[in-house]
Amino acid sequence: MNIVTMTRVLTLAGLVGASSLSGCSDATELREGRESPAARTKMNFDPKIVPNAPKRTSYDPNRVFTNPLRIPDEAIPEKTAPAQAPGTMGLATPATTATSSPPTSYRLSIHAMNVQMLPGPPTPMVGFAGRFPGPTLKAERGIPTVVTQANDWTENVTIHNHGHKVSAESDGHPVDYILPGKYKDYYYPNDQRAGTFWYHDHTMDLTGAHVYAGLAGFYIIHDKAEDVLNLPSGSYDVPLLLQDRTFAENNELYYFGNPHGWGGPTPVINGTVNPVLNVAARKYRLRLLNGANARTLNLHFSIQGKPVPFQLISSDGGLLEAPVLMKAITIHPGERYDVVMDFKNFPVNTVMDLLNDDDPGIEPLLPALMQFKVTHTEVDGATVPPRLSIIDRLQEKDAKAFGTVELGLSNDGETWTLNGTTYDPARIDIRSKRDTVTIWTLKNATEFTHPFHKHLVQFTILDINGQAPPPELAGWKDTVGVPGNGSMRIIFKNERFSGTYVLHCHRLEHEDHRMMIQESVEP
Ligand code: C2O
Ligand code: CU
């Protein structure tokens, strides 16, 4: 079966290929994928995310959300050597590029670990510093960060800080491997707006498997412009890593890297299965990150079936110009949206659901992600001001360079493509000039939405199918769903760094089947 046929089947039969809703399995579909060499190589790593127990838990409509939501630990900086007083003898302080502040340093060890996810045996995973999600790295704009990633695992890895403007050496290029037993220092300038970012594995052909295994964490940048707004902060600022998983009966993760995407019927939010977050009757900032491998989330909040509106304040690259009152939000894999939910009008004991309406044809469904329970009242000192930020947009009239990226499918229907080709790390596909205002047209020649992600920049969207973008897509973005058979124009400037960067589909199994090309940014 080629990809077109399989895709058609999947549109009807599901995200994971086989229906596990009723416990009946579509053996043909599974066998098809198992015979694919690409899928075979993906299985072959430790710990066992292998189909050795392919009985899967199915969605339980009476699911109870009782596990307290895990809040990822904050990474603790390493003690750095005291700054040298001028004139003293000693080692030179390493140069820190444009910013003068010395960097904050972290060291994370990547290794296999067991995580208690479900009752019974723990789930073998791979994590940063033994955590899932990885520890949250917090940065202040203008103060650089150095993260030493030590590969104490058995497989090659490479770590990308998604949405960060960073040198090519520190970008986590797909073949810039950290070999087992080695480490690499990633240098992050934090020279960009406050926002919600995330770091995750980016290993060629294996990103889906590695992220599924646990290699993902938050990277949050703060700045003064945001701090003065008095948005909900501290314990009222909650990052939510939204993922779905399939567990085998022995509680191991079941992963099957077919070319379409992988997911599961079980919501795993911040590493917590079926979670609940106890909240006070006040405002919360919720940083929604779609960290699922392949599932697009169409989210809304609901109390006893009635939708509850929320304020959208931020997209991938930071704050919007003004908050937008919304009833629902679509988040593609890789995208982030920060929202403010105000629980103040809800009496103690109110339960609010975070619900998902899957795109047609996706199975198994993931109709609910988590719950919030109002447990007490509290004075709320936070505000959401009517103006959040100024977006310094690049102007179409200033554009000096133009390009097209076509999202497609090969003629034989076997392979997802970008500009008619698939990823080859030895080939440059696009050459662009640094510090030049550039417009790219993203053309989707397939019938499916693909989440397009470009490294190095935040861009803004000029238009989608000829129309101005809706408010949620009007701010800074690094990942965007390009609608099936549609097109959009994005405007950006590759600044400060030159070198080789990738652009790709962020449906990780598409990326792993090489729906990715390379851009050389030249000075
Ligand atoms: Cu979040 Cu190139 O990836
Ligand atoms: Cu895709």
XYZ file of N, CA, C and O in Angstrom, residues 31 75 87 128 168 210 236 260 318 351 458 478-479 518:
56
model
N 0.340 -4.673 10.132
C 1.327 -5.504 9.463
C 2.009 -4.708 8.358
O 3.211 -4.738 8.196
N 14.803 23.786 36.333
C 16.217 23.391 36.337
C 16.994 24.311 37.270
O 16.697 25.506 37.364
N 41.982 42.979 36.363
C 43.382 43.058 36.755
C 43.886 41.821 37.485
O 45.081 41.679 37.676
N 15.469 13.975 30.322
C 16.494 14.945 30.699
C 16.544 14.966 32.225
O 15.506 15.204 32.870
N 23.829 28.245 14.326
C 23.617 26.915 13.744
C 24.271 25.836 14.608
O 23.728 24.742 14.763
N 12.057 9.510 19.901
C 12.759 10.063 21.062
C 11.874 11.014 21.870
O 11.932 11.032 23.100
N 0.699 30.633 39.604
C -0.498 30.844 38.774
C -0.149 30.878 37.288
O -0.972 31.238 36.448
N 2.563 8.295 8.976
C 1.463 9.254 9.095
C 1.432 9.960 10.423
O 1.042 11.111 10.519
N 5.700 34.912 21.506
C 5.463 35.856 22.591
C 4.098 36.522 22.507
O 3.222 36.117 21.733
N -15.922 21.812 38.625
C -14.945 21.072 37.833
C -15.026 21.555 36.392
O -16.112 21.636 35.812
N 11.334 33.962 14.192
C 9.897 34.103 14.366
C 9.419 34.873 13.143
O 10.041 35.835 12.730
N 6.466 30.451 14.869
C 7.547 29.677 14.258
C 7.027 28.374 13.670
O 7.759 27.649 12.998
N 5.762 28.067 13.959
C 5.139 26.847 13.464
C 3.717 27.228 13.077
O 3.067 27.978 13.814
N 16.741 21.842 3.932
C 17.721 22.703 4.596
C 17.866 24.047 3.911
O 17.864 24.133 2.691
